[in-house]
């Protein structure tokens, strides 16, 4: 069991970054949050005796991982609902300067109305309890925020082109000013140029729940999308729905599809179910997430993942371990070798 205080120090993250890189994990993701975590975005704080609240800034944590580990890629989430595109573009460009080609940006739409109170931003819709487990209802309430997020990401990508790395001079030439080209955005005033030269622009990934608005955002701006399969919405249905929206989205290019699932692993299926029951007992609530939860063995999960890859064209998976200490180790030790095997 990890001491909660360790979560706010660099050693915890570098240890896991190194373990992930050594164990064959392709990328890790870092989430953003402007306010302390609440129960399912309802605004009700979690019990501090059972749930750790608060998180490190993802840009700072990414800088530590990129500079101190060999992890191939870090996916950095940044809230775009209450952020200035120039600041986000500069932060991601700075990370890309540390580790060219190893940085991916995930724009995050604020689903927590409390975020606006924390930062003094424009008020956003508050999700009601009946909305939480219905992605379509969430997307409908946040429709305008998804549309604003699309213009934000377009502005950020435009800013990345304002100070290309080749603008830096050599010898007696400090820089080639003719290559620095500010570009105005239709919906945001930031035009640049950035103050960070950029050699390799970060890729863009999007988490897209099964609803029109997040699918349209992902199709419009993302290179990679994390789909959220459940029993009601299996992977084949999600792939077909997303590809259809992608075809109808202007200027969309082919997007790489990943499945995004939570996992509780055990030596046996019964052992995994017992672990989940214990976690529910300890926290005093049934664990529910915004995606499906796989409960079983690493071998069973490998069968599911390879089936998605071979039958449905899924390029990979993002796994959310229920307990990092246990499920993270099982993913690295037991699952990765099974997936990597020919």
Coordinates of C-alpha atoms in Angstrom, one line a residue:
X1 CA 0.0 0.0 0.0
X2 CA 1.4 3.4 -1.0
X3 CA 1.6 6.1 1.6
X4 CA -0.6 9.0 0.3
X5 CA 2.1 11.4 1.0
X6 CA 4.4 9.6 -1.5
X7 CA 1.9 10.5 -4.3
X8 CA 3.1 14.1 -4.0
X9 CA 6.8 13.4 -4.4
X10 CA 8.8 12.8 -7.6
X11 CA 10.2 9.4 -6.6
X12 CA 6.8 7.6 -6.7
X13 CA 6.3 8.8 -10.3
X14 CA 9.8 8.1 -11.5
X15 CA 9.8 4.6 -10.0
X16 CA 6.6 3.8 -11.9
X17 CA 7.8 5.5 -15.1
X18 CA 10.9 3.4 -15.1
X19 CA 9.0 0.2 -14.3
X20 CA 6.6 0.9 -17.1
X21 CA 9.4 1.6 -19.6
X22 CA 11.3 -1.6 -18.6
X23 CA 8.1 -3.6 -18.6
X24 CA 7.2 -2.7 -22.2
X25 CA 4.5 -0.1 -21.6
X26 CA 4.3 2.2 -24.6
X27 CA 2.9 5.3 -22.8
X28 CA 1.5 6.6 -19.6
X29 CA -1.1 9.2 -19.1
X30 CA -1.3 12.1 -16.6
X31 CA -4.7 13.6 -15.7
X32 CA -5.5 17.2 -15.0
X33 CA -7.7 18.7 -12.4
X34 CA -8.4 22.2 -11.3
X35 CA -10.3 21.4 -8.1
X36 CA -10.1 18.5 -5.6
X37 CA -11.7 15.2 -6.7
X38 CA -15.4 14.7 -5.9
X39 CA -17.7 11.8 -6.0
X40 CA -18.5 11.2 -9.8
X41 CA -18.4 14.9 -10.7
X42 CA -21.3 15.6 -8.4
X43 CA -19.5 18.3 -6.4
X44 CA -19.7 16.1 -3.2
X45 CA -16.2 15.7 -1.7
X46 CA -14.9 12.2 -1.2
X47 CA -14.2 10.8 2.3
X48 CA -10.6 12.0 2.9
X49 CA -10.1 8.9 5.1
X50 CA -10.7 6.6 2.1
X51 CA -9.8 8.5 -1.0
X52 CA -6.7 10.6 -1.7
X53 CA -7.8 14.0 -2.9
X54 CA -5.5 16.4 -4.9
X55 CA -3.0 15.7 -7.6
X56 CA 0.3 17.1 -9.0
X57 CA 0.3 19.4 -12.0
X58 CA 0.5 17.1 -15.0
X59 CA 3.0 19.3 -16.9
X60 CA 5.4 19.3 -13.9
X61 CA 5.0 15.5 -13.5
X62 CA 5.5 15.0 -17.2
X63 CA 8.7 17.0 -17.1
X64 CA 10.0 14.7 -14.3
X65 CA 9.0 11.6 -16.2
X66 CA 10.5 12.7 -19.6
X67 CA 13.7 13.8 -18.1
X68 CA 14.3 11.0 -15.6
X69 CA 12.9 7.9 -17.3
X70 CA 13.0 6.2 -20.7
X71 CA 9.2 5.9 -21.1
X72 CA 8.5 6.3 -24.8
X73 CA 5.5 8.6 -24.5
X74 CA 3.7 10.7 -21.9
X75 CA 0.1 11.7 -22.6
X76 CA -0.5 15.0 -20.8
X77 CA -4.0 16.1 -20.1
X78 CA -4.7 19.8 -19.9
X79 CA -8.0 21.5 -19.1
X80 CA -9.0 23.6 -22.1
X81 CA -12.3 24.9 -20.7
X82 CA -10.6 27.3 -18.2
X83 CA -7.2 27.7 -19.9
X84 CA -5.7 30.2 -22.3
X85 CA -4.5 28.5 -25.5
X86 CA -1.2 30.4 -25.5
X87 CA -0.3 29.1 -22.1
X88 CA -1.3 25.5 -23.0
X89 CA 0.6 25.6 -26.3
X90 CA 3.7 27.0 -24.5
X91 CA 3.6 24.3 -21.8
X92 CA 3.3 21.5 -24.2
X93 CA 6.0 23.0 -26.5
X94 CA 8.3 23.2 -23.5
X95 CA 7.8 19.5 -22.8
X96 CA 8.4 18.7 -26.5
X97 CA 11.7 20.6 -26.2
X98 CA 12.7 18.3 -23.4
X99 CA 11.7 15.1 -25.2
X100 CA 10.9 15.6 -28.9
X101 CA 8.4 13.0 -30.2
X102 CA 7.6 11.7 -26.7
X103 CA 4.8 14.1 -25.8
X104 CA 1.1 13.8 -26.5
X105 CA -1.6 16.4 -25.6
X106 CA -5.0 15.4 -24.3
X107 CA -7.5 18.3 -24.2
X108 CA -9.8 17.9 -21.2
X109 CA -13.3 19.4 -21.2
X110 CA -14.3 20.5 -17.7
X111 CA -17.2 18.3 -16.5
X112 CA -17.0 19.7 -13.0
X113 CA -18.8 23.0 -12.4
X114 CA -16.7 23.5 -9.3
X115 CA -13.6 24.1 -11.5
X116 CA -15.0 27.5 -12.5
X117 CA -15.3 28.5 -8.9
X118 CA -11.7 27.5 -8.2
X119 CA -10.1 29.5 -11.0
X120 CA -12.7 32.3 -11.4
X121 CA -13.6 31.2 -14.9
X122 CA -16.9 31.3 -16.8
X123 CA -19.5 29.2 -15.0
X124 CA -20.2 25.9 -16.6
X125 CA -23.2 23.5 -16.4
X126 CA -23.4 21.5 -13.3
X127 CA -24.0 17.8 -13.8
X128 CA -27.0 16.3 -12.0
X129 CA -26.8 12.9 -10.3
X130 CA -28.9 11.3 -13.1
X131 CA -26.5 12.6 -15.7
X132 CA -23.4 10.9 -14.3
X133 CA -23.8 7.5 -15.8
X134 CA -25.3 8.6 -19.1
X135 CA -22.6 9.9 -21.5
X136 CA -25.2 11.2 -23.9
X137 CA -26.7 13.4 -21.2
X138 CA -23.3 14.6 -20.1
X139 CA -22.3 15.5 -23.7
X140 CA -25.7 17.3 -24.2
X141 CA -25.2 19.4 -21.1
X142 CA -21.6 20.2 -22.1
X143 CA -22.2 20.7 -25.9
X144 CA -21.0 24.3 -26.0
X145 CA -17.9 23.3 -24.0
X146 CA -17.0 20.6 -26.6
X147 CA -17.3 23.1 -29.4
X148 CA -15.2 25.6 -27.6
X149 CA -12.6 22.9 -27.0
X150 CA -12.4 22.2 -30.7
X151 CA -11.5 25.8 -31.4
X152 CA -9.1 25.8 -28.5
X153 CA -7.2 22.8 -29.8
X154 CA -7.1 24.3 -33.3
X155 CA -5.7 27.5 -31.9
X156 CA -3.0 25.6 -29.9
X157 CA -2.0 23.6 -33.0
X158 CA -1.8 26.9 -34.9
X159 CA 0.4 28.4 -32.2
X160 CA 2.8 25.4 -32.5
X161 CA 3.5 26.4 -36.0
X162 CA 4.5 30.0 -35.2
X163 CA 8.0 29.3 -34.0
X164 CA 9.4 26.3 -35.9
X165 CA 12.7 24.9 -34.6
X166 CA 14.5 25.8 -37.9
X167 CA 13.9 29.5 -37.0
X168 CA 16.9 29.3 -34.6
X169 CA 20.0 30.6 -36.3
X170 CA 23.6 29.3 -36.2
X171 CA 26.9 31.1 -36.1
X172 CA 26.4 34.8 -36.2
X173 CA 22.7 34.5 -37.0
X174 CA 20.7 34.5 -33.8
X175 CA 17.4 33.5 -35.5
X176 CA 15.7 33.6 -38.9
X177 CA 12.9 36.0 -38.2
X178 CA 11.3 35.3 -41.6
X179 CA 10.3 31.8 -40.4
X180 CA 8.5 33.1 -37.4
X181 CA 4.9 33.6 -38.5
X182 CA 2.0 34.5 -36.1
X183 CA -1.3 33.0 -37.0
X184 CA -4.6 34.5 -35.8
X185 CA -7.4 32.2 -34.5
X186 CA -11.0 32.8 -35.5
X187 CA -12.3 32.2 -32.0
X188 CA -9.4 33.0 -29.7
X189 CA -7.2 36.1 -29.8
X190 CA -3.9 34.3 -29.2
X191 CA -1.8 34.5 -32.4
X192 CA 1.8 34.0 -31.2
X193 CA 4.5 33.6 -31.9
X194 CA 5.4 31.2 -29.1
X195 CA 8.5 31.9 -27.1
X196 CA 9.5 28.2 -27.4
X197 CA 10.9 26.8 -30.6
X198 CA 9.2 23.6 -31.6
X199 CA 10.9 20.8 -33.6
X200 CA 8.3 18.0 -33.2
X201 CA 4.7 19.2 -32.5
X202 CA 2.9 17.0 -29.9
X203 CA 0.3 14.6 -31.1
X204 CA -3.3 15.1 -29.9
X205 CA -5.3 12.4 -28.1
X206 CA -8.9 12.6 -27.0
X207 CA -11.0 10.6 -24.5
X208 CA -14.4 10.1 -26.2
X209 CA -17.4 8.7 -24.4
X210 CA -20.2 7.2 -26.5
X211 CA -21.9 10.4 -27.6
X212 CA -22.0 12.7 -30.6
X213 CA -20.2 15.7 -29.1
X214 CA -17.1 14.0 -27.8
X215 CA -16.9 11.8 -31.0
X216 CA -17.1 14.9 -33.1
X217 CA -14.3 16.7 -31.1
X218 CA -12.1 13.6 -31.4
X219 CA -12.7 13.3 -35.1
X220 CA -12.0 16.9 -35.7
X221 CA -8.8 17.4 -33.8
X222 CA -7.3 14.2 -32.5
X223 CA -4.7 11.8 -33.9
X224 CA -5.7 9.2 -31.4
X225 CA -9.0 8.5 -29.6
X226 CA -9.7 6.5 -26.4
X227 CA -13.1 4.8 -26.8
X228 CA -14.9 3.7 -23.7
X229 CA -16.5 0.2 -24.2
X230 CA -19.2 -1.1 -21.8
X231 CA -21.5 -4.1 -21.9
X232 CA -24.2 -1.9 -23.5
X233 CA -21.7 -0.4 -26.0
X234 CA -19.2 -3.0 -27.1
X235 CA -16.1 -2.2 -29.1
X236 CA -17.4 -3.1 -32.6
X237 CA -20.4 -0.8 -32.1
X238 CA -18.1 2.1 -30.9
X239 CA -15.7 1.6 -33.8
X240 CA -18.5 1.7 -36.3
X241 CA -20.2 4.8 -34.7
X242 CA -16.9 6.7 -34.5
X243 CA -15.9 5.9 -38.1
X244 CA -19.3 7.1 -39.3
X245 CA -18.9 10.4 -37.4
X246 CA -15.4 10.7 -38.7
X247 CA -16.6 10.5 -42.3
X248 CA -19.1 13.3 -41.7
X249 CA -16.6 15.6 -40.0
X250 CA -15.0 18.2 -42.2
X251 CA -11.2 18.0 -42.5
X252 CA -11.0 14.9 -40.3
X253 CA -8.1 12.5 -41.0
X254 CA -8.0 8.9 -40.1
X255 CA -7.8 8.6 -36.3
X256 CA -6.0 5.8 -34.4
X257 CA -8.5 4.0 -32.1
X258 CA -7.7 2.7 -28.6
X259 CA -9.9 1.0 -26.1
X260 CA -9.9 2.6 -22.6
X261 CA -10.9 0.3 -19.8
X262 CA -10.5 -0.1 -16.0
X263 CA -9.1 -3.3 -14.7
X264 CA -9.2 -5.4 -11.5
X265 CA -6.8 -8.4 -11.9
X266 CA -6.3 -11.6 -9.9
X267 CA -4.8 -15.0 -10.0
X268 CA -8.2 -16.3 -10.8
X269 CA -11.5 -14.8 -11.9
X270 CA -12.9 -15.5 -8.4
X271 CA -9.9 -13.8 -6.8
X272 CA -10.3 -10.7 -9.0
X273 CA -14.0 -10.5 -8.1
X274 CA -13.1 -10.9 -4.4
X275 CA -10.6 -8.0 -4.7
X276 CA -13.3 -5.8 -6.3
X277 CA -15.8 -6.7 -3.5
X278 CA -13.1 -5.8 -0.9
X279 CA -12.4 -2.5 -2.5
X280 CA -16.1 -1.7 -2.6
X281 CA -16.4 -2.6 1.1
X282 CA -13.4 -0.5 2.1
X283 CA -14.6 2.6 0.2
X284 CA -18.2 2.1 1.2
X285 CA -19.5 2.4 -2.4
X286 CA -19.6 0.3 -5.5
X287 CA -16.8 1.3 -7.9
X288 CA -18.2 2.8 -11.1
X289 CA -16.3 4.6 -13.8
X290 CA -17.0 6.3 -17.1
X291 CA -15.9 3.1 -19.0
X292 CA -16.2 -0.6 -18.6
X293 CA -14.4 -2.5 -15.8
X294 CA -12.7 -5.8 -16.6
X295 CA -12.5 -8.1 -13.6
X296 CA -10.5 -11.3 -14.1
X297 CA -7.1 -12.7 -14.9
X298 CA -4.3 -11.3 -17.0
X299 CA -4.7 -14.2 -19.4
X300 CA -8.4 -13.3 -19.8
X301 CA -7.7 -9.7 -20.4
X302 CA -5.0 -10.6 -23.0
X303 CA -7.6 -12.6 -24.9
X304 CA -10.1 -9.7 -24.9
X305 CA -7.4 -7.2 -26.0
X306 CA -6.0 -9.3 -28.8
X307 CA -9.6 -9.9 -30.0
X308 CA -10.2 -6.2 -30.2
X309 CA -6.9 -5.8 -32.1
X310 CA -7.4 -8.7 -34.5
X311 CA -11.2 -8.4 -35.1
X312 CA -12.1 -4.8 -34.6
X313 CA -8.9 -2.9 -35.7
X314 CA -8.2 -1.4 -32.3
X315 CA -4.6 -0.2 -32.3
X316 CA -4.1 -0.6 -28.5
X317 CA -5.5 -0.1 -25.1
X318 CA -5.2 2.4 -22.2
X319 CA -5.6 0.4 -19.0
X320 CA -6.7 2.1 -15.7
X321 CA -5.5 -0.1 -12.8
X322 CA -7.9 -0.1 -9.9
X323 CA -5.0 -0.2 -7.5
X324 CA -1.7 0.9 -9.0
X325 CA 0.5 -1.1 -6.6
X326 CA -1.3 -4.4 -7.4
X327 CA -3.0 -4.1 -10.8
X328 CA -0.1 -2.0 -12.2
X329 CA 2.4 -4.7 -11.3
X330 CA 0.2 -7.4 -12.7
X331 CA -0.2 -5.5 -16.0
X332 CA 3.6 -5.2 -16.4
X333 CA 4.5 -8.7 -15.1
X334 CA 1.6 -10.8 -16.4
X335 CA -0.3 -9.0 -19.2
X336 CA 2.3 -7.3 -21.3
X337 CA 4.3 -10.6 -22.1
X338 CA 1.0 -12.2 -23.2
X339 CA 0.1 -9.4 -25.6
X340 CA 3.6 -9.0 -26.9
X341 CA 3.9 -12.7 -27.7
X342 CA 3.6 -13.5 -31.4

